[in-house]
mmCIF file of C-alpha atoms in Angstrom:
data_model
loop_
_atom_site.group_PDB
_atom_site.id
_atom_site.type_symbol
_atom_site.label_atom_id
_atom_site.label_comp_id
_atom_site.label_asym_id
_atom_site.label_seq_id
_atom_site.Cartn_x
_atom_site.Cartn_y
_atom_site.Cartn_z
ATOM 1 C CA UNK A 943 -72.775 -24.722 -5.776
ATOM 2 C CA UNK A 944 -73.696 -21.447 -7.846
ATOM 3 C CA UNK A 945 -75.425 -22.447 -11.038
ATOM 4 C CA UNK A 946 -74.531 -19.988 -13.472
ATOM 5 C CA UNK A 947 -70.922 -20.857 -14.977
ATOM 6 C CA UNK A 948 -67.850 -18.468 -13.055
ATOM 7 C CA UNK A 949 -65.160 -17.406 -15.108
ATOM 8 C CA UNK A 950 -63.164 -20.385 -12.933
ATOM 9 C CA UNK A 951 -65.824 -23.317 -14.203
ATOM 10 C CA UNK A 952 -64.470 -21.795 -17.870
ATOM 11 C CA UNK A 953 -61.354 -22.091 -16.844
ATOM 12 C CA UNK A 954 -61.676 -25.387 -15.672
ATOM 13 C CA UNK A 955 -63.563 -26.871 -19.063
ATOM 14 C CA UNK A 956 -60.505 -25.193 -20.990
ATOM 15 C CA UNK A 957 -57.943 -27.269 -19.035
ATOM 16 C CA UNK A 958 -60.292 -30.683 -18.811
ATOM 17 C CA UNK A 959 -60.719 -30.426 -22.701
ATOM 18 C CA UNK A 960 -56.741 -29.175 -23.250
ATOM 19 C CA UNK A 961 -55.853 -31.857 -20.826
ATOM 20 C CA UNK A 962 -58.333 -34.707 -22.420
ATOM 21 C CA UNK A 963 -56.970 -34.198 -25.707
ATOM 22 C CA UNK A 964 -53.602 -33.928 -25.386
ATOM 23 C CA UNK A 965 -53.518 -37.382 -23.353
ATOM 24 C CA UNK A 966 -55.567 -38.905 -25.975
ATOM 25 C CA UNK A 967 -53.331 -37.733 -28.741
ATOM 26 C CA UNK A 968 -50.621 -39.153 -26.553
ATOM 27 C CA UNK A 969 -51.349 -41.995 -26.215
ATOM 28 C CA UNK A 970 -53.456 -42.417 -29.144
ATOM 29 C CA UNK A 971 -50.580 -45.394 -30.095
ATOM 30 C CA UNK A 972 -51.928 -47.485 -27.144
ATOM 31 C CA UNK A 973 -55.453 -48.787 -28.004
ATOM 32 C CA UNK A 974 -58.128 -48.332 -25.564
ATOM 33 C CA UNK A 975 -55.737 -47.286 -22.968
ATOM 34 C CA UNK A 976 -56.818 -43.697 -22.150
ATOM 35 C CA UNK A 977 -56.469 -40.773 -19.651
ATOM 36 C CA UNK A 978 -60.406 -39.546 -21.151
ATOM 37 C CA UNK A 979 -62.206 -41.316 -18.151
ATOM 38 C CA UNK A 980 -59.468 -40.351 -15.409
ATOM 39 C CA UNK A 981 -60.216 -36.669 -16.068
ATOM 40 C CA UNK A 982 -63.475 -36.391 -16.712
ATOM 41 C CA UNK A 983 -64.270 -38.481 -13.412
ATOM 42 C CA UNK A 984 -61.544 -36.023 -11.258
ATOM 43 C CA UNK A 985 -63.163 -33.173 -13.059
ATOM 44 C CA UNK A 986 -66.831 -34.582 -11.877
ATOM 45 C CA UNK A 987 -65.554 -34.649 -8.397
ATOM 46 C CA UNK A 988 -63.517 -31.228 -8.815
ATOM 47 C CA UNK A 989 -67.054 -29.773 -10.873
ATOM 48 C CA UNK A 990 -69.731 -31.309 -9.905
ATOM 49 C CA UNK A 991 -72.732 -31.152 -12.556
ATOM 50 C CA UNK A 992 -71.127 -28.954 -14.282
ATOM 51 C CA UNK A 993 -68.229 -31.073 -15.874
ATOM 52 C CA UNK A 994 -71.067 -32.567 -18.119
ATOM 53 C CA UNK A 995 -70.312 -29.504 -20.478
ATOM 54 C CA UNK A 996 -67.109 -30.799 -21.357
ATOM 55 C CA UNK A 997 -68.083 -33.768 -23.018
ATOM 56 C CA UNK A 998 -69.810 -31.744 -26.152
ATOM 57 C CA UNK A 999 -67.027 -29.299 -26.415
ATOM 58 C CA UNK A 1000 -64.663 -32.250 -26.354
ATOM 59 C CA UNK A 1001 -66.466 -34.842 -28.707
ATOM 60 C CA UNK A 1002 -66.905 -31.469 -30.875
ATOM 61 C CA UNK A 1003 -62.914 -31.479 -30.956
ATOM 62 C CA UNK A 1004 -62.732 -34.576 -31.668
ATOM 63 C CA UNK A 1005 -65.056 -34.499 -34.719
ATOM 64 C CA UNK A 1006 -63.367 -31.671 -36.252
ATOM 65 C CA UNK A 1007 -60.353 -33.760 -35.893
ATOM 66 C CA UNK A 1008 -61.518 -37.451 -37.560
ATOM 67 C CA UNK A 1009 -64.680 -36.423 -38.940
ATOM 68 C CA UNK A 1010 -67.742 -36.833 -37.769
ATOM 69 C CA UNK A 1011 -69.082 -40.536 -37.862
ATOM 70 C CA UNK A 1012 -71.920 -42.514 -35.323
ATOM 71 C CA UNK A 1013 -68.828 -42.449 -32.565
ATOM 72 C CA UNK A 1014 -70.073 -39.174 -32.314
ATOM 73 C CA UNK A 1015 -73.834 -39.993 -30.856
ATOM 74 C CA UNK A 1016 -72.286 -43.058 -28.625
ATOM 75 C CA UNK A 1017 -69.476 -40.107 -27.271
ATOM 76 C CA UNK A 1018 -72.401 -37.889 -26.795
ATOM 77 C CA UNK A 1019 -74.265 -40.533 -24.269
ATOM 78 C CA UNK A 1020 -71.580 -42.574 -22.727
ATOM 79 C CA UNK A 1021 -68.986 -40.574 -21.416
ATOM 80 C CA UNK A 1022 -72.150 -38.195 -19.688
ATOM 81 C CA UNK A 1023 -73.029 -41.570 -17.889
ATOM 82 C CA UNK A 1024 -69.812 -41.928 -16.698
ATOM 83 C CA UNK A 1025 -69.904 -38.034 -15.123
ATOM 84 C CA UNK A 1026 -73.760 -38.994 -13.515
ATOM 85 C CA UNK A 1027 -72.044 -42.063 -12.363
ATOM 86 C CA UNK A 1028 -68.990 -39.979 -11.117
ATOM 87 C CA UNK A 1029 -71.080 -37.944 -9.615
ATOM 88 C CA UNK A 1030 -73.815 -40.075 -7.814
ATOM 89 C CA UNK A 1031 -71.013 -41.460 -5.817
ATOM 90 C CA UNK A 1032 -68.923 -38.193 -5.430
ATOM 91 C CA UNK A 1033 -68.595 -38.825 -1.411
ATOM 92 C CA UNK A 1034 -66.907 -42.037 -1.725
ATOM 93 C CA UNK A 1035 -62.923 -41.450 -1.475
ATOM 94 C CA UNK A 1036 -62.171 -45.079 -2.097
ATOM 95 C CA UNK A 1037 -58.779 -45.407 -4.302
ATOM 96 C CA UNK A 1038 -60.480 -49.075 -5.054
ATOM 97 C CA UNK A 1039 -63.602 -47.766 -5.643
ATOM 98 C CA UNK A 1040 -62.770 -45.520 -8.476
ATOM 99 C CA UNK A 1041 -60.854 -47.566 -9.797
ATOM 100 C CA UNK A 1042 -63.712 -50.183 -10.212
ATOM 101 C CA UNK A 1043 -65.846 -48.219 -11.302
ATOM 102 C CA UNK A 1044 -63.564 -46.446 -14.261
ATOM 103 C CA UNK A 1045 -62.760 -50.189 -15.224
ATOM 104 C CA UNK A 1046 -66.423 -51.622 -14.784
ATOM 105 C CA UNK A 1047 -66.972 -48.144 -17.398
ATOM 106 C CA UNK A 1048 -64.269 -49.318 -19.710
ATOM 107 C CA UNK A 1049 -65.617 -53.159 -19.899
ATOM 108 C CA UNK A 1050 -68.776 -51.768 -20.584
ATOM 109 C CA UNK A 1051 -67.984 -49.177 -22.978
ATOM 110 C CA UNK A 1052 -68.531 -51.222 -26.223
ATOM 111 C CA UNK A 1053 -71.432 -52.787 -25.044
ATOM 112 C CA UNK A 1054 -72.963 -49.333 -24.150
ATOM 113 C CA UNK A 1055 -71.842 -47.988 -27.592
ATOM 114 C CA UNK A 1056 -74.118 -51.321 -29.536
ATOM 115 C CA UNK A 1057 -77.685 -49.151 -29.446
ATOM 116 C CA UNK A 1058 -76.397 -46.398 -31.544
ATOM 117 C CA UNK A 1059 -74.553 -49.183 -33.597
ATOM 118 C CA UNK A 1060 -77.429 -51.136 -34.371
ATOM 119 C CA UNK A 1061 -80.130 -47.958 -34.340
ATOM 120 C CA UNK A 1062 -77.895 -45.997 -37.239
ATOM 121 C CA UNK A 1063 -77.129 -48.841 -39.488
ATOM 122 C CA UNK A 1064 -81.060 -50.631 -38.978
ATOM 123 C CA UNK A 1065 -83.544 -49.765 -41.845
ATOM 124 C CA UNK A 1066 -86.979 -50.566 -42.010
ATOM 125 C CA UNK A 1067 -87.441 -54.577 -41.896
ATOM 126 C CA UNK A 1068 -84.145 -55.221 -40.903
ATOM 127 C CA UNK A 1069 -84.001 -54.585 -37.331
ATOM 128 C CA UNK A 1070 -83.427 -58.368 -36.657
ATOM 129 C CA UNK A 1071 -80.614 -58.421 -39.029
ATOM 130 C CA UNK A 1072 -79.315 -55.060 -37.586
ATOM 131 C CA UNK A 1073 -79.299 -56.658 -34.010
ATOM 132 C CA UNK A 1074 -77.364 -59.591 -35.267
ATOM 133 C CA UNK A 1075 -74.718 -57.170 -36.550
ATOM 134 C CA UNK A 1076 -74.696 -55.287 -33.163
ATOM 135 C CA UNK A 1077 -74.618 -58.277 -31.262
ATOM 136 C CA UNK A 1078 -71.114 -59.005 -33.674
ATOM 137 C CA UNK A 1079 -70.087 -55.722 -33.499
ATOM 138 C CA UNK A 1080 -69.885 -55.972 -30.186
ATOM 139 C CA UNK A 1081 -68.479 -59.566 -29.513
ATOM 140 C CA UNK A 1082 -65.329 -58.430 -32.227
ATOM 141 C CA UNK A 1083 -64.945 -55.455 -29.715
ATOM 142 C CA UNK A 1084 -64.341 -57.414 -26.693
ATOM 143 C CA UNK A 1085 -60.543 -57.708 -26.633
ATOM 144 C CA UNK A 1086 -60.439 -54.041 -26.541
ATOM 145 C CA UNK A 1087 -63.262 -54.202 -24.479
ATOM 146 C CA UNK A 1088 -61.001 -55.960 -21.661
ATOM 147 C CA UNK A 1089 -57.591 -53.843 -22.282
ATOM 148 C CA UNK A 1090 -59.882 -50.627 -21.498
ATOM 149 C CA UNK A 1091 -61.418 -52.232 -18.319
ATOM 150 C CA UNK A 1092 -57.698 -53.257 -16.917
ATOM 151 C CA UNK A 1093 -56.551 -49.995 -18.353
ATOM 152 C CA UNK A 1094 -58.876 -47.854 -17.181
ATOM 153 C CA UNK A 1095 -58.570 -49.937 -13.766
ATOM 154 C CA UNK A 1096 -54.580 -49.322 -13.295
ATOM 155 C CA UNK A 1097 -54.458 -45.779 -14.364
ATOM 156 C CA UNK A 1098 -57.516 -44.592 -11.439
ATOM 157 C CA UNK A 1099 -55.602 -46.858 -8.376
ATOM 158 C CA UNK A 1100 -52.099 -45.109 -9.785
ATOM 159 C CA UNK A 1101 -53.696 -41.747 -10.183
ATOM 160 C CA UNK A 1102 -56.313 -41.351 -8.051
ATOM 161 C CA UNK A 1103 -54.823 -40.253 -5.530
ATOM 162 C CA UNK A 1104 -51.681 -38.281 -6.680
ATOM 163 C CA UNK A 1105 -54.557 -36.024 -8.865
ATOM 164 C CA UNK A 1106 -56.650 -35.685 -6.106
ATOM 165 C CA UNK A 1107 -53.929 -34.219 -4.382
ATOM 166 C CA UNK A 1108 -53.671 -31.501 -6.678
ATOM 167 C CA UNK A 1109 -57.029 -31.189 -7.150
ATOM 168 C CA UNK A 1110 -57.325 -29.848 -3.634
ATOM 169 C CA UNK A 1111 -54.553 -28.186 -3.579
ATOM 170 C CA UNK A 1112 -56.055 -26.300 -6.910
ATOM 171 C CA UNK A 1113 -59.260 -25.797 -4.973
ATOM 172 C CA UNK A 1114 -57.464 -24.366 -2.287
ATOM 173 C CA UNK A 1115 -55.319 -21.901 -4.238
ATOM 174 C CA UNK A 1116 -58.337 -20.484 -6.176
ATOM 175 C CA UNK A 1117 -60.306 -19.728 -3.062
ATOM 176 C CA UNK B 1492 -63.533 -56.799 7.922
ATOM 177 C CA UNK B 1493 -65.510 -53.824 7.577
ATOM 178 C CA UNK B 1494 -68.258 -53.926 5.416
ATOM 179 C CA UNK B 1495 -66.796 -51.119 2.911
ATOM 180 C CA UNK B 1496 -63.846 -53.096 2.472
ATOM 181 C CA UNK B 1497 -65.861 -56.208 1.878
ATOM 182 C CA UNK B 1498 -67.631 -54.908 -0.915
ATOM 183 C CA UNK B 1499 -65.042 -53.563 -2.681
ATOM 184 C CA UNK B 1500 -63.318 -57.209 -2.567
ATOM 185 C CA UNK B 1501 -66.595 -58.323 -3.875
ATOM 186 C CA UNK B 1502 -66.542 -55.891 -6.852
ATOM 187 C CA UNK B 1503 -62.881 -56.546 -7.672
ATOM 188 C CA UNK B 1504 -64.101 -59.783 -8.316
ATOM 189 C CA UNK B 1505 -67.537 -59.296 -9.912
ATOM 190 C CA UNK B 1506 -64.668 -57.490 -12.312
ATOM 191 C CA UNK B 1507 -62.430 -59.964 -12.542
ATOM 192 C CA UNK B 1508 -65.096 -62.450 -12.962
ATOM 193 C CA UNK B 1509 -66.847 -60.662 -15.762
ATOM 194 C CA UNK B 1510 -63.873 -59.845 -17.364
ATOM 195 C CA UNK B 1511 -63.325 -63.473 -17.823
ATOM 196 C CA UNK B 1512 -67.095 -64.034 -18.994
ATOM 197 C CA UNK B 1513 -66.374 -61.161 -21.645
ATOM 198 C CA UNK B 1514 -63.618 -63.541 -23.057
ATOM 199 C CA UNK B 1515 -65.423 -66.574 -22.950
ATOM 200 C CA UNK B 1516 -68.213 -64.904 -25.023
ATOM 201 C CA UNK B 1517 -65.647 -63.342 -27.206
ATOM 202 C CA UNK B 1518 -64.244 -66.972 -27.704
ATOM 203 C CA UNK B 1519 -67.640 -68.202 -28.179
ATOM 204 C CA UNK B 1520 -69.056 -66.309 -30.843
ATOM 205 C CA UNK B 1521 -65.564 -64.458 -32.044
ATOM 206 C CA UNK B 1522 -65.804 -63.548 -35.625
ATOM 207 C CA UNK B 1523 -65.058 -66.225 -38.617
ATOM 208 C CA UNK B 1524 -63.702 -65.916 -41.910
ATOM 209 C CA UNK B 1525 -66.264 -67.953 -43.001
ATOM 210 C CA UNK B 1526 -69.220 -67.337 -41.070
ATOM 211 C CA UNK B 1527 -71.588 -70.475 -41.772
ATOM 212 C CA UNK B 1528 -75.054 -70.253 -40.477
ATOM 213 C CA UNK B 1529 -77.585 -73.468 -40.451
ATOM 214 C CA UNK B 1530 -79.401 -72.568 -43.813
ATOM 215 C CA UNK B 1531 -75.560 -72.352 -45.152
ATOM 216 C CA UNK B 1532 -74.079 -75.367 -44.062
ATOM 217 C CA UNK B 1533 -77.360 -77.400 -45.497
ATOM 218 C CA UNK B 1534 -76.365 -75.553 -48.712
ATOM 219 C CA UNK B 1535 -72.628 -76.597 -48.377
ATOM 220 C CA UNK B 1536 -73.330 -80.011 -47.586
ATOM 221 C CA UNK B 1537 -75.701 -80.656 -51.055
ATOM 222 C CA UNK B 1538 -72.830 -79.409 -52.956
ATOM 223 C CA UNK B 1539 -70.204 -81.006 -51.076
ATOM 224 C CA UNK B 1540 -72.110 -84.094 -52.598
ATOM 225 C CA UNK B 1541 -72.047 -82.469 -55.818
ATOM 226 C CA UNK B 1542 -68.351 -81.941 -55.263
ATOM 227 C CA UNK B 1543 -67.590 -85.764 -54.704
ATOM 228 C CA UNK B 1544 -69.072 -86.599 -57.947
ATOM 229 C CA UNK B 1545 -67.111 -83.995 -59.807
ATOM 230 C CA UNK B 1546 -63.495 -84.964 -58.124
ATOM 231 C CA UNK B 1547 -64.060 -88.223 -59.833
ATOM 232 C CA UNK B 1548 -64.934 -86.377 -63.265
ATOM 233 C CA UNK B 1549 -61.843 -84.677 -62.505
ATOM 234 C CA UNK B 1550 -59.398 -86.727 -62.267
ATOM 235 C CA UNK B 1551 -60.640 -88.322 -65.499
ATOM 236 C CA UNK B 1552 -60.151 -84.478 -66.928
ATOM 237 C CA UNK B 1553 -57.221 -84.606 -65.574
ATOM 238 C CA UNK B 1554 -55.910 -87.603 -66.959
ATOM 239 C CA UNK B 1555 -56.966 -86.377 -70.671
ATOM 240 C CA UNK B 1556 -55.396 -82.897 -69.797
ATOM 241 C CA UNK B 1557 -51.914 -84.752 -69.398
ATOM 242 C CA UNK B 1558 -52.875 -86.270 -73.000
ATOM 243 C CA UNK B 1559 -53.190 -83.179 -74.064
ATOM 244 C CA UNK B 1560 -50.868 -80.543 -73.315
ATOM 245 C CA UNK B 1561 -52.583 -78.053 -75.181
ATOM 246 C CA UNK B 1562 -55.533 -78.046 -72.742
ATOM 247 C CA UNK B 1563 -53.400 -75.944 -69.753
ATOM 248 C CA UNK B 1564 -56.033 -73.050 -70.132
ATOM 249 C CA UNK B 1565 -58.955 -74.559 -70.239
ATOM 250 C CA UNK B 1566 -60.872 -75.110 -67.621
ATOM 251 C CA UNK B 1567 -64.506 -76.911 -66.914
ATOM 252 C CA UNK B 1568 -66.641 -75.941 -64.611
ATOM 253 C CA UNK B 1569 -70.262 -75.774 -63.315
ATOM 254 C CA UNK B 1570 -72.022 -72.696 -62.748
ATOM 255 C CA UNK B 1571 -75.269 -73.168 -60.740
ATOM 256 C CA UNK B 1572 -77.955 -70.992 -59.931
ATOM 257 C CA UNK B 1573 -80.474 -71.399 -57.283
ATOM 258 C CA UNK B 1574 -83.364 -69.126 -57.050
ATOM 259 C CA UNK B 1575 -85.792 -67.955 -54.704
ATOM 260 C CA UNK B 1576 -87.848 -70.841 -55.173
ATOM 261 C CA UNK B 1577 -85.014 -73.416 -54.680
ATOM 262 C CA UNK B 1578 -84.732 -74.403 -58.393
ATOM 263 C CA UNK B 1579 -81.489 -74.875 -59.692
ATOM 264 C CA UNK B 1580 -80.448 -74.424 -63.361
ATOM 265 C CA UNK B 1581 -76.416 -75.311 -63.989
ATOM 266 C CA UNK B 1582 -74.599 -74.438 -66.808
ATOM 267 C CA UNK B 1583 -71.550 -76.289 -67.756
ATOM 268 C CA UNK B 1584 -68.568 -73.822 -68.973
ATOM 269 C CA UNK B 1585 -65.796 -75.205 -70.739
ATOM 270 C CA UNK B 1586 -63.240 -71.942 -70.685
ATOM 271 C CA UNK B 1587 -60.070 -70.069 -70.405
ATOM 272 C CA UNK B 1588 -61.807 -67.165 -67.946
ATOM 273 C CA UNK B 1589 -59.102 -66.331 -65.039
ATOM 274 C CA UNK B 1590 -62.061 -65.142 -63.072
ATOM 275 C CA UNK B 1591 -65.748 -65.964 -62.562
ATOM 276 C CA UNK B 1592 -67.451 -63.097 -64.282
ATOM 277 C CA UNK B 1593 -65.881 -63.658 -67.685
ATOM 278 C CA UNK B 1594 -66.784 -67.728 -66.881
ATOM 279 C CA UNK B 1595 -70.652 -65.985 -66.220
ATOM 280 C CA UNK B 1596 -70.402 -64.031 -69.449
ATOM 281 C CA UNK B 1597 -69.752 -67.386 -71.186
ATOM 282 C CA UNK B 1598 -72.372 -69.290 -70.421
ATOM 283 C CA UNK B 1599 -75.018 -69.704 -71.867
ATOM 284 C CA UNK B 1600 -78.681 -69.091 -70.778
ATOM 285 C CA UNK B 1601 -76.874 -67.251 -68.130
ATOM 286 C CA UNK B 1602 -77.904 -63.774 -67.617
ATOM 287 C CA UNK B 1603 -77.049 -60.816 -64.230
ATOM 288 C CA UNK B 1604 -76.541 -57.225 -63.541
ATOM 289 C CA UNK B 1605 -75.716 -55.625 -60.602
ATOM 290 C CA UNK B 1606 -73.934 -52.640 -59.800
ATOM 291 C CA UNK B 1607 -70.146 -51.825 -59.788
ATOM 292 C CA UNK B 1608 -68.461 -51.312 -56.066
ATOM 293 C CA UNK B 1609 -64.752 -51.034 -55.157
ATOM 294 C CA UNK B 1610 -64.507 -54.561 -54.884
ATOM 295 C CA UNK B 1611 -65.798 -55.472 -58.223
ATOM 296 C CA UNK B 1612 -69.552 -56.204 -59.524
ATOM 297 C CA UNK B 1613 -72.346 -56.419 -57.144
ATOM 298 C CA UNK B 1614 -74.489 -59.314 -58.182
ATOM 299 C CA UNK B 1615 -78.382 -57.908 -57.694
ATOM 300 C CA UNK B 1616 -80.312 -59.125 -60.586
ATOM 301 C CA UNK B 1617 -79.595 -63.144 -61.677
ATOM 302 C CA UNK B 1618 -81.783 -64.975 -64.443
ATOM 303 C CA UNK B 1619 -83.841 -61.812 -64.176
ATOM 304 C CA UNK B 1620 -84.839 -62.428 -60.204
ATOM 305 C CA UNK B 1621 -83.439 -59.039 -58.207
ATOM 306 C CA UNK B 1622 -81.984 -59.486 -54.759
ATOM 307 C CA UNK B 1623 -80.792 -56.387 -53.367
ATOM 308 C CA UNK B 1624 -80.386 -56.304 -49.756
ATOM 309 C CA UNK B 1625 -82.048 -52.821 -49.076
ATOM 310 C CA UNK B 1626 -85.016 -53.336 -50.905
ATOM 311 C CA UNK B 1627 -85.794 -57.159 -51.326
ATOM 312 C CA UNK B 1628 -84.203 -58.538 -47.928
ATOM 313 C CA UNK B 1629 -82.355 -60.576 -49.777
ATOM 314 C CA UNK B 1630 -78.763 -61.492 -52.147
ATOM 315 C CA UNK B 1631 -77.228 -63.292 -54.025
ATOM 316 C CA UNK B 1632 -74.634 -65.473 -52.081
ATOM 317 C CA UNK B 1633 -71.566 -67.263 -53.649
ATOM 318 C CA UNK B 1634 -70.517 -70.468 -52.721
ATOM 319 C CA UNK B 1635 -67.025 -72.240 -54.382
ATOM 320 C CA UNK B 1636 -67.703 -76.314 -54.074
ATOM 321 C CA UNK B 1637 -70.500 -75.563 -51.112
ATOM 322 C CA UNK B 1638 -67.942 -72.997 -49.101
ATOM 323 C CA UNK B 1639 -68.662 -69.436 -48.496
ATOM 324 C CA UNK B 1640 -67.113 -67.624 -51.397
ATOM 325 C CA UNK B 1641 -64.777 -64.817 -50.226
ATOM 326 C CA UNK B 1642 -64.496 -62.969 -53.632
ATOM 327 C CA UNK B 1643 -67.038 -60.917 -56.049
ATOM 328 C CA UNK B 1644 -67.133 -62.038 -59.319
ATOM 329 C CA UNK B 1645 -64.496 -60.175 -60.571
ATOM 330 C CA UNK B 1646 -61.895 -61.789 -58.125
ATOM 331 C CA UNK B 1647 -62.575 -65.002 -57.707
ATOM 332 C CA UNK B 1648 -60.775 -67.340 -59.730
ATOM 333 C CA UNK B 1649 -61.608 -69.824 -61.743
ATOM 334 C CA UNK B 1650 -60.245 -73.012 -61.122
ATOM 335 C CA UNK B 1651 -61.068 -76.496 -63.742
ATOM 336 C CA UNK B 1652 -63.248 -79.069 -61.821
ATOM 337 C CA UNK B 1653 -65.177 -76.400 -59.575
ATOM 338 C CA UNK B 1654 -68.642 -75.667 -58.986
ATOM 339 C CA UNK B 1655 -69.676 -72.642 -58.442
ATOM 340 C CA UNK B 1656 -73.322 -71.862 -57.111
ATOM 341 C CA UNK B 1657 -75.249 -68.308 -57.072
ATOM 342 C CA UNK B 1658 -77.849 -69.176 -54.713
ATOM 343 C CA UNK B 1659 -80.879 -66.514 -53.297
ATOM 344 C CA UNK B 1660 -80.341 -66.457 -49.985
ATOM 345 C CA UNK B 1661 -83.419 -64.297 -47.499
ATOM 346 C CA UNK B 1662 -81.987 -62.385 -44.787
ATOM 347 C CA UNK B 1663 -83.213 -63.336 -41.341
#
């Protein structure tokens, strides 16, 4: 795959950040259940390497839209695991195993987010007492924890397959 | 069966299986209203001795408040104060305060500053000794009869017969 960006990688960031947002807006009512790790996992496949660009432009979105807060450094670190991840295991074409490994993601999200939790709020001395709070923080998250992992799990085994579709097809088309 | 399939089967239930671990933690150490750690619950079971005595004190209140109807308002109480040291100094307020700061300002031989939040005074400084979190590690906890108070000073209410205890408490 070239390196340099074509004017079609553009194209596709535009519609993985247009289509990220709008399905987070969507179904922004829903907690935790989101379309963010669907696309950015059929856009690793779709991208390769290059999809990694979309999380800045997308967590820079989202900043400009709720303010910027310490969401911002755990957005800027955990979704790009999720696109390595994607892409470390781009030959598999498993239905099942994407959709383990979006909900694995999702039941791991909170405790991935706890280091930037506990680094931003520690202060000199207190790094015990800052752990404790992580350790909290994360334990309250838990519940949402699980409705991402069995979200995230039901939306890649009903999706999976109908996107990768048109993912092909796309790839076909534009050739 | 095929050795792909196999370990997918295992995964699905690594994922159910850690799903269900997630809860069980969650259950474990899910967040309390009144969050009492060991150092607390020594604390709250001193002055649930200190309590028992009072209740009897208080009903004999009580019976000379039905004597006298003219008492409604007033209310006794004990304000304690342990420092850093462990020491405790109480202060017996007899008063018509609805909440504990005014009850504070009223005794005597009391003295604290802090600084004002959105939820009322911040305690730092008691009997002169600071405890600000930032700085000293430290603060100054409230407890209502030995339980974890869950007001500042300016919203908790005072109620006759209760003891109310500032105590230093180190963070871990």
């Amino acid at each position: 795959m070239d390196k340099k960006f074509s004017i079609k990688d553009i194209a596709y960031i535009g519609m993985a950040v247009a289509l990220i947002e709008t399905c987070k807006m969507a179904l922004a009512f829903l907690p935790n259940i989101e379309l963010t790790s669907l696309w950015l996992v059929m856009f690793t496949l779709l991208m390769g390497w290059k999809a990694l660009i979309i999380v800045p432009i997308f967590v820079a979105i989202e900043a400009s839209l709720y303010g910027p807060h310490v969401w911002v450094i755990m957005y800027l670190y955990v979704w790009p695991l999720l696109i390595i991840l994607s892409h470390t295991f781009r030959k598999n074409t498993n239905v099942l195993f994407w959709a383990l490994l979006s909900g694995f993601f999702g039941l791991f999200f909170g405790a991935l987010c706890t280091p930037a939790q506990v680094i931003f709020f520690t202060k000199p001395d207190t790094f015990n007492a800052a752990l404790k709070a992580g350790f909290a923080w994360w334990v309250a998250g838990i519940p949402y924890d699980v409705v991402h992992a069995i979200g995230n799990f039901s939306i890649m085994l009903v999706l999976y397959t109908p996107i990768q579709f048109a993912v092909n097809k796309l790839e076909t088309i534009s050739h | 069966m095929e050795k792909k399939t196999r370990n997918l089967l295992i995964g699905l239930g690594a994922f159910v299986a850690l799903i269900v671990i997630a809860l069980i933690v969650f259950n474990m150490y899910k967040p309390q209203s009144q969050p009492a750690t060991a150092a607390e619950t020594e604390i709250a079971a001193e002055e649930t001795a200190t309590a028992d005595e009072q209740t009897a004190e208080d009903v004999a209140d009580d019976e000379q408040a039905d004597d006298d109807q003219n008492a409604d308002d007033i209310k006794n109480i004990v304000i304690e104060v342990k420092d850093s040291e462990g020491n405790v100094t109480s202060y017996e307020v007899t008063t018509d305060a609805e909440f504990l700061r005014q009850a504070m300002d009223e005794a005597e031989g009391l003295t604290y500053d802090g600084s004002d939040s959105e939820y009322g005074m911040m305690v730092e400084v008691v009997n002169g000794e600071q405890a600000i979190y930032s700085e000293d590690n430290a603060y100054w906890a409230f407890y209502v009869n030995g339980e974890y108070g869950n007001y500042g000073i300016d919203s908790q209410p005072v109620t006759d017969g209760d003891t109310y205890s500032i105590v230093y408490e180190a963070a871990n």
